[in-house]
Amino acid sequence: MAKINHVEELIFQKKENEKLVAELSIANKELAFQKEEKGKRAAELGIANIELAFQDDEKGKRAAELGIANKELVFQDDEKGKRAAELSIANKELIFQNEEKEKRAVELGIANKELIFQNEEKGKRAAELTIANKELAFQNDEKEKRAAELGIANKELAFQNDEKEKRAAELTIANTELAFQNDEKEKRAAELGIANKELAFQNNEKEKRAAELDIANKELAFQNDEKEKRAAELGIANKELAFQNDEKEKRAAELIIANKELAFQNNEKEKRAEELIIANKELLAFTYISGHDLQEPLRKIQTFVTIILENENKNLSDDGKYNFQRMQLAAGRMQQLIDDLLAFSRISTTELKFEKTELNTIIEEVKTELKETIQEKHATIEATELGSVNIIAFQFRQLMYNLISNALKFSSPGIPSHIIIKSRIVKGSELNNEKLSPEKNYCHITVKDNGIGFEPHFSERIFEVFQKLHGKEVYAGTGIGLAIVKKIVENHNGIIIATSESKKGATFDIYIPAD
């Protein structure tokens, strides 16, 4: 009864181990998925930064256009001042004219009123432009506040300060030019005083002046049209700036959402890490049980069976001898299964220590250990100039041992086994495999044999725990050897690919980072 309970416990522990292996596989896949999501988020943040830089350039262009518009307004104001001075001089000239001249003066007075009206309109336009400039300044202040909240526009503020200093310098130059123009105006006034006497005798000249005034009126009308166009352009610029502010706010909202998602993913990772720690502790407990509680009674069974076969061989019937021999073989298979499970659990829990190691050295050690089997199979193993690679030495020795011993075990009957082992450095971009980084260099290790092979649709299944393509009567084994190989390759951040056809041998391609 105790033996039955013990066997049931073993079966239960085996099932629990399979569940743990499946859970660890799922956890690894989830971690890989989260890494990919992180990469996508980082790419989205990079795109957002590029868009913000583009918007900053657009703002600089708009500011330059506003500067040009302000210069044009200053130029137009200067022109208005000149025209007003000319009208004042014309009024003084009209006082000294005869009655015909008074009629002309009346006509000129009407023209003056129209000019005054136009000047008032100009003043209104200037006031509107001033209000528009104030609104733009207010919008710029709002933009600067937005930029300050996001912590992005520090460089913009520095640039704007430089621009302000340049504007101040330009205003200083403009003031100097205005002083010079005032001096010129005074000189013009003196010259006009002299010209007033001459104008009394120059009716023909007055008519020319009147014609010039008509031309001036047309020019003022043209300038008013230009101002309206500028005002329309400023309106469009304001709309564009408002649109850019809306886009910035949307980007800020998207960044906030992305940050929340990253925080959520980090929390999920921490939970997964805690679950993996618990799973590793349970695996360590299972390893302890396998290493002590399971092996001790198994050793006793093997010892007692050996003693009975040696000491009581004469007293046993042929059936009894056969049954004891079967018991001995079953205990041996159980011992092998426990050893393989312990090896698999140690690969999952052992600390990973990478070091530069010669692959030829590892192959020679494995060949020495399998010397008798190699001689029995008349096997030839070709492995030269494999070079060195950064690996976990003891794990990689286990990997090569499992692959070579598999190749020897599944050799074709009557045909000497021929195993070829090669390695070379390749660029990830040449491999066209989504699991490998195009920027990295990889050590490509190939293990090829001329054995019985397997059907292509089994190329993934053979790496699963307890998966066997043949019965124990044909080929002995536990179905864990290639699962250990795959786990070791994953510990090296690599991949393994199996290709084969029935009765045409098998090839195992291993890709691990070369650096």
XYZ file of C-alpha atoms in Angstrom:
515
model
C 0.000 0.000 0.000
C 2.859 2.376 0.796
C 4.429 1.642 -2.590
C 1.139 2.490 -4.354
C 0.905 5.798 -2.450
C 4.507 6.528 -3.327
C 3.882 5.900 -7.040
C 0.765 8.097 -6.914
C 2.835 10.868 -5.358
C 5.389 10.528 -8.153
C 2.657 10.755 -10.800
C 1.153 13.804 -9.077
C 4.559 15.504 -8.847
C 5.194 14.721 -12.530
C 1.891 16.400 -13.489
C 2.711 19.394 -11.288
C 6.115 19.674 -12.966
C 4.472 19.647 -16.421
C 2.115 22.431 -15.321
C 5.056 24.478 -14.007
C 6.968 24.017 -17.277
C 3.895 25.153 -19.259
C 3.403 28.190 -16.988
C 7.083 29.159 -17.354
C 6.796 28.916 -21.148
C 3.704 31.182 -21.115
C 5.459 33.673 -18.819
C 8.484 33.813 -21.159
C 6.210 34.492 -24.145
C 4.432 37.281 -22.226
C 7.783 38.902 -21.335
C 8.839 38.792 -25.005
C 5.512 40.399 -26.000
C 5.966 43.177 -23.424
C 9.472 43.882 -24.757
C 8.015 44.299 -28.253
C 5.324 46.657 -26.876
C 8.030 48.734 -25.181
C 9.853 49.090 -28.495
C 6.646 50.259 -30.185
C 6.004 52.825 -27.445
C 9.565 54.140 -27.717
C 9.103 54.479 -31.512
C 5.830 56.409 -30.991
C 7.556 58.792 -28.533
C 10.340 59.357 -31.093
C 7.760 60.227 -33.781
C 6.013 62.649 -31.363
C 9.332 64.405 -30.657
C 10.004 64.781 -34.407
C 6.535 66.304 -34.897
C 7.123 68.774 -32.038
C 10.451 69.818 -33.609
C 8.636 70.355 -36.944
C 5.992 72.534 -35.242
C 8.755 74.592 -33.596
C 10.270 75.261 -37.032
C 6.827 76.336 -38.309
C 6.452 78.764 -35.388
C 9.850 80.297 -36.242
C 8.723 80.826 -39.843
C 5.478 82.490 -38.686
C 7.419 84.806 -36.369
C 9.671 85.815 -39.275
C 6.610 86.617 -41.431
C 5.161 88.805 -38.632
C 8.493 90.657 -38.396
C 8.385 91.390 -42.132
C 4.751 92.623 -41.799
C 5.762 94.972 -38.954
C 8.569 96.443 -41.073
C 6.118 97.087 -43.896
C 3.743 98.887 -41.495
C 6.598 101.126 -40.281
C 7.484 101.936 -43.888
C 3.850 102.799 -44.675
C 3.627 105.070 -41.601
C 6.715 106.937 -42.840
C 5.063 107.369 -46.235
C 1.918 108.716 -44.578
C 4.016 111.240 -42.636
C 5.633 112.451 -45.850
C 2.258 112.761 -47.591
C 0.780 114.705 -44.652
C 3.743 117.143 -44.760
C 3.221 117.699 -48.473
C -0.491 118.417 -47.907
C 0.366 120.971 -45.186
C 2.718 122.801 -47.568
C 0.069 122.775 -50.287
C -2.419 124.412 -47.871
C -0.012 127.292 -47.196
C 0.503 127.793 -50.913
C -3.289 128.017 -51.551
C -3.635 131.023 -49.128
C -1.730 133.319 -51.542
C -3.642 132.394 -54.684
C -6.311 134.542 -56.437
C -9.956 133.684 -56.669
C -9.225 131.038 -59.235
C -6.682 129.741 -56.830
C -9.339 129.796 -54.072
C -11.490 127.531 -56.196
C -8.513 125.273 -56.540
C -8.044 125.564 -52.747
C -11.662 124.464 -52.239
C -11.026 121.474 -54.439
C -7.814 120.806 -52.575
C -9.674 121.207 -49.259
C -12.094 118.513 -50.357
C -9.102 116.380 -51.327
C -7.586 117.085 -47.923
C -10.767 115.949 -46.189
C -10.664 112.770 -48.206
C -7.026 112.301 -47.253
C -7.873 112.962 -43.586
C -10.632 110.374 -43.855
C -8.146 107.973 -45.404
C -5.635 108.748 -42.657
C -8.331 108.006 -40.071
C -9.035 104.754 -41.865
C -5.323 104.075 -41.790
C -5.292 104.791 -38.061
C -8.158 102.348 -37.576
C -6.290 99.762 -39.612
C -3.171 100.388 -37.568
C -5.228 100.031 -34.363
C -6.671 96.750 -35.659
C -3.194 95.540 -36.502
C -2.026 96.595 -33.030
C -4.877 94.592 -31.478
C -3.995 91.658 -33.737
C -0.357 91.931 -32.649
C -1.451 92.003 -28.992
C -3.613 88.933 -29.593
C -0.678 87.213 -31.261
C 1.537 88.212 -28.320
C -1.086 86.793 -25.936
C -1.240 83.589 -27.951
C 2.554 83.367 -27.892
C 2.448 83.759 -24.092
C -0.125 80.955 -23.922
C 2.060 78.823 -26.131
C 5.051 79.476 -23.886
C 2.984 78.405 -20.850
C 1.968 75.205 -22.655
C 5.563 74.573 -23.630
C 6.685 75.201 -20.024
C 4.132 72.626 -18.714
C 5.364 69.966 -21.134
C 9.009 70.822 -20.406
C 9.818 70.894 -24.121
C 10.123 74.608 -25.087
C 13.244 75.609 -23.097
C 15.203 75.940 -26.304
C 12.368 77.948 -27.885
C 12.443 80.469 -25.016
C 16.192 80.919 -25.423
C 15.696 81.443 -29.157
C 12.887 83.960 -28.553
C 15.064 85.922 -26.095
C 17.754 86.167 -28.766
C 15.111 87.339 -31.242
C 13.885 89.988 -28.752
C 17.427 91.317 -28.358
C 17.710 91.489 -32.144
C 14.352 93.338 -32.310
C 15.556 95.783 -29.643
C 18.693 96.420 -31.672
C 16.580 96.946 -34.805
C 14.308 99.414 -32.910
C 17.380 101.359 -31.792
C 18.508 101.575 -35.403
C 14.958 102.604 -36.437
C 14.940 105.433 -33.812
C 18.235 106.696 -35.172
C 16.799 106.671 -38.674
C 13.663 108.572 -37.457
C 15.841 111.277 -35.874
C 17.708 111.597 -39.132
C 14.405 111.803 -41.022
C 13.162 114.583 -38.669
C 16.286 116.591 -39.465
C 15.617 116.041 -43.122
C 12.002 117.191 -42.641
C 13.175 120.453 -41.056
C 15.482 121.013 -43.969
C 12.591 120.313 -46.318
C 10.403 122.824 -44.454
C 13.043 125.529 -44.918
C 13.291 124.752 -48.563
C 9.477 124.806 -48.895
C 9.371 128.244 -47.268
C 11.534 129.511 -50.067
C 9.465 127.608 -52.596
C 6.191 129.255 -51.396
C 7.191 132.532 -53.030
C 8.034 130.762 -56.245
C 4.705 128.843 -56.217
C 2.779 132.153 -56.403
C 4.040 132.457 -59.983
C 3.836 128.792 -60.940
C 0.211 127.903 -61.743
C 1.377 125.239 -64.113
C 3.425 123.686 -61.336
C 0.322 123.617 -59.125
C -1.573 121.663 -61.708
C 1.266 119.183 -61.789
C 1.055 118.952 -57.988
C -2.655 118.256 -58.215
C -1.918 115.450 -60.661
C 0.694 114.099 -58.273
C -1.905 114.164 -55.472
C -4.210 112.026 -57.613
C -1.401 109.568 -58.075
C -0.736 109.646 -54.324
C -4.408 108.893 -53.638
C -4.218 105.896 -55.927
C -1.076 104.745 -54.142
C -2.817 105.102 -50.765
C -5.750 103.060 -52.046
C -3.293 100.419 -53.233
C -1.576 100.426 -49.828
C -4.939 99.997 -48.086
C -5.622 96.953 -50.256
C -2.207 95.579 -49.354
C -2.960 96.140 -45.651
C -6.217 94.225 -45.959
C -4.337 91.347 -47.593
C -1.798 91.397 -44.756
C -4.631 91.395 -42.217
C -6.163 88.361 -43.994
C -2.783 86.617 -43.928
C -2.471 87.358 -40.202
C -5.933 85.868 -39.665
C -4.878 82.691 -41.479
C -1.662 82.586 -39.430
C -3.697 82.887 -36.219
C -5.876 79.944 -37.272
C -2.815 77.869 -38.046
C -1.311 78.703 -34.659
C -4.570 77.736 -32.949
C -4.574 74.431 -34.875
C -0.972 73.758 -33.817
C -1.879 74.422 -30.176
C -4.729 71.902 -30.442
C -2.353 69.355 -31.972
C 0.137 69.943 -29.133
C -2.568 69.345 -26.547
C -3.577 66.108 -28.321
C 0.052 64.961 -28.380
C 0.396 65.766 -24.683
C -2.747 63.736 -23.939
C -1.388 60.816 -25.997
C 1.921 60.983 -24.120
C 0.083 60.889 -20.786
C -1.877 57.809 -21.939
C 1.361 56.164 -23.146
C 3.008 56.841 -19.767
C 0.068 55.247 -17.978
C 0.274 52.189 -20.241
C 4.016 51.872 -19.562
C 3.399 52.128 -15.824
C 0.741 49.401 -16.115
C 3.124 47.173 -18.066
C 5.853 47.697 -15.462
C 3.430 46.637 -12.741
C 2.499 43.559 -14.771
C 6.184 42.744 -15.200
C 6.749 42.982 -11.470
C 3.832 40.609 -10.897
C 5.238 38.171 -13.462
C 8.665 38.397 -11.851
C 7.147 37.554 -8.466
C 5.306 34.602 -10.022
C 8.554 33.378 -11.619
C 10.352 33.649 -8.263
C 7.637 31.524 -6.657
C 7.836 29.006 -9.531
C 11.626 28.789 -9.175
C 11.271 28.143 -5.459
C 8.807 25.343 -6.202
C 11.218 23.905 -8.789
C 14.008 23.971 -6.206
C 11.738 22.113 -3.809
C 10.975 19.548 -6.506
C 14.695 19.211 -7.231
C 15.352 18.500 -3.563
C 12.606 15.875 -3.479
C 13.898 14.285 -6.707
C 17.478 14.347 -5.480
C 16.778 12.778 -2.076
C 13.304 11.430 -1.373
C 12.842 9.763 -4.800
C 16.353 8.468 -5.429
C 16.874 6.845 -2.034
C 14.085 4.214 -2.295
C 14.985 3.718 -5.981
C 18.603 2.913 -5.070
C 17.374 0.424 -2.464
C 15.156 -1.288 -5.070
C 18.112 -1.554 -7.458
C 20.412 -2.851 -4.672
C 17.944 -5.493 -3.435
C 17.190 -6.696 -6.987
C 20.930 -7.030 -7.678
C 21.461 -8.956 -4.407
C 18.555 -11.315 -5.149
C 19.776 -11.985 -8.712
C 23.313 -12.673 -7.499
C 22.622 -14.638 -4.269
C 19.294 -16.296 -5.003
C 19.763 -16.931 -8.699
C 19.724 -20.728 -8.274
C 16.512 -20.660 -6.253
C 14.554 -18.528 -8.736
C 12.472 -19.911 -11.554
C 12.946 -18.611 -15.086
C 9.820 -16.428 -14.729
C 11.122 -15.063 -11.437
C 14.499 -14.204 -13.007
C 12.724 -12.551 -15.957
C 10.480 -10.477 -13.650
C 13.439 -9.333 -11.540
C 15.362 -8.384 -14.681
C 12.366 -6.329 -15.883
C 12.194 -4.690 -12.446
C 15.900 -3.846 -12.713
C 15.417 -2.290 -16.191
C 12.365 -0.291 -15.021
C 14.339 1.043 -12.037
C 17.161 2.018 -14.405
C 14.723 3.941 -16.634
C 13.280 5.647 -13.548
C 16.792 6.614 -12.443
C 17.513 8.074 -15.898
C 14.224 10.005 -15.855
C 15.005 11.523 -12.433
C 18.532 12.474 -13.580
C 17.133 14.156 -16.732
C 14.476 16.039 -14.722
C 17.169 17.251 -12.298
C 19.304 18.412 -15.256
C 16.329 20.256 -16.776
C 15.475 22.004 -13.482
C 19.118 22.997 -12.889
C 19.216 24.667 -16.328
C 16.186 26.789 -15.355
C 17.476 27.822 -11.907
C 21.302 27.916 -12.172
C 23.006 31.334 -12.256
C 24.026 32.278 -15.834
C 27.779 32.974 -16.062
C 29.047 33.693 -19.581
C 32.720 33.260 -20.538
C 34.763 33.038 -23.747
C 35.163 29.319 -24.501
C 36.695 27.287 -27.357
C 34.008 25.106 -28.967
C 36.670 22.568 -30.076
C 37.569 21.969 -26.425
C 33.944 21.195 -25.542
C 33.572 18.811 -28.527
C 36.725 16.923 -27.539
C 35.444 16.494 -23.968
C 32.129 15.106 -25.245
C 33.916 12.746 -27.672
C 36.025 11.414 -24.790
C 32.922 10.757 -22.685
C 31.137 8.992 -25.592
C 34.245 7.128 -26.759
C 32.764 3.619 -26.347
C 29.505 4.490 -28.151
C 31.448 6.173 -30.981
C 33.567 3.040 -31.442
C 30.502 0.795 -31.290
C 28.717 2.833 -34.029
C 31.947 3.207 -36.073
C 31.119 6.917 -35.997
C 33.097 9.797 -37.487
C 32.771 13.293 -35.985
C 34.087 16.216 -38.058
C 34.627 19.378 -36.007
C 37.566 21.665 -36.856
C 38.278 25.389 -36.426
C 35.037 26.085 -34.620
C 36.492 29.133 -32.884
C 35.490 30.602 -29.520
C 32.184 32.112 -28.386
C 30.747 33.765 -25.253
C 28.744 30.952 -23.580
C 27.832 29.225 -20.300
C 30.466 26.507 -20.574
C 28.901 23.656 -18.549
C 25.467 24.189 -20.157
C 26.895 24.221 -23.672
C 28.789 21.003 -22.922
C 25.450 19.434 -21.925
C 23.912 20.767 -25.186
C 26.641 19.212 -27.371
C 26.523 15.961 -25.401
C 22.765 15.656 -25.948
C 22.939 16.448 -29.694
C 25.883 14.102 -30.400
C 24.495 11.243 -28.274
C 21.123 11.671 -30.058
C 22.847 11.482 -33.443
C 24.622 8.270 -32.352
C 21.455 6.732 -30.882
C 19.308 7.403 -33.964
C 21.932 6.320 -36.532
C 20.838 4.196 -39.497
C 21.331 0.426 -38.903
C 24.350 -0.964 -40.728
C 25.645 2.476 -41.787
C 28.560 4.115 -39.894
C 27.402 7.300 -38.225
C 28.816 10.526 -39.710
C 28.371 13.759 -37.684
C 29.501 17.148 -39.016
C 29.788 20.168 -36.684
C 30.449 23.643 -38.130
C 30.280 27.251 -36.941
C 30.535 30.694 -38.527
C 29.686 34.322 -37.713
C 26.725 35.800 -39.612
C 24.900 39.154 -39.607
C 21.342 39.076 -38.255
C 20.080 40.987 -41.312
C 21.168 38.056 -43.557
C 19.076 35.475 -41.676
C 15.586 36.913 -42.324
C 14.253 35.646 -38.989
C 11.949 37.887 -36.915
C 13.297 36.374 -33.657
C 16.831 37.637 -34.423
C 17.987 41.277 -34.352
C 19.190 42.549 -37.792
C 21.856 44.727 -36.088
C 23.572 41.914 -34.135
C 26.181 39.354 -35.173
C 25.332 35.704 -34.443
C 27.381 32.528 -34.082
C 25.694 29.955 -36.353
C 26.473 26.396 -35.130
C 25.340 23.447 -37.300
C 25.157 19.810 -36.120
C 24.337 17.449 -39.007
C 24.084 13.630 -39.059
C 23.207 10.835 -41.500
C 20.818 8.985 -39.170
C 17.196 7.880 -39.529
C 15.883 11.480 -39.368
C 12.214 12.338 -38.734
C 9.181 13.681 -40.569
C 9.275 17.521 -41.104
C 6.022 18.110 -39.181
C 7.760 16.878 -35.980
C 10.397 19.699 -36.142
C 8.775 21.626 -33.245
C 7.350 18.726 -31.236
C 10.756 17.075 -30.660
C 11.783 20.008 -28.389
C 8.836 19.516 -25.993
C 9.277 17.782 -22.619
C 8.502 14.001 -22.585
C 7.930 13.948 -26.359
C 9.268 10.757 -28.015
C 8.817 9.738 -31.656
C 9.675 6.083 -30.958
C 8.663 3.575 -28.295
C 11.008 2.598 -25.461
C 11.269 -0.917 -26.956
C 12.960 0.538 -30.082
C 15.013 3.461 -28.668
C 15.631 4.047 -24.957
C 15.235 7.535 -23.533
C 13.074 9.877 -21.442
C 12.081 12.492 -24.043
C 13.795 15.337 -22.152
C 17.179 15.574 -23.952
C 16.153 17.979 -26.751
C 13.975 20.001 -24.338
C 17.167 20.590 -22.325
C 18.971 21.606 -25.547
C 16.287 24.182 -26.410
C 16.292 25.579 -22.851
C 20.094 26.009 -22.951
C 19.869 27.861 -26.302
C 17.171 30.164 -24.838
C 19.438 30.842 -21.830
C 21.964 32.124 -24.407
C 19.297 34.440 -25.977
C 19.331 32.355 -29.147
C 17.143 30.028 -31.201
C 17.445 26.436 -32.477
C 15.865 25.098 -35.681
C 15.575 21.389 -36.576
C 15.187 20.239 -40.215
C 14.959 16.649 -41.435
C 13.305 14.083 -43.664
C 12.677 10.460 -42.854
C 15.787 8.291 -43.444
C 17.792 11.322 -44.656
C 19.450 12.450 -41.445
C 18.778 15.544 -39.301
C 20.277 19.026 -39.080
C 20.177 21.293 -36.002
C 20.928 25.007 -36.620
C 21.774 27.039 -33.508
C 21.988 30.872 -33.515
C 23.400 32.636 -30.425
C 24.756 36.225 -30.089
C 28.449 36.337 -31.023
C 29.306 39.254 -28.690
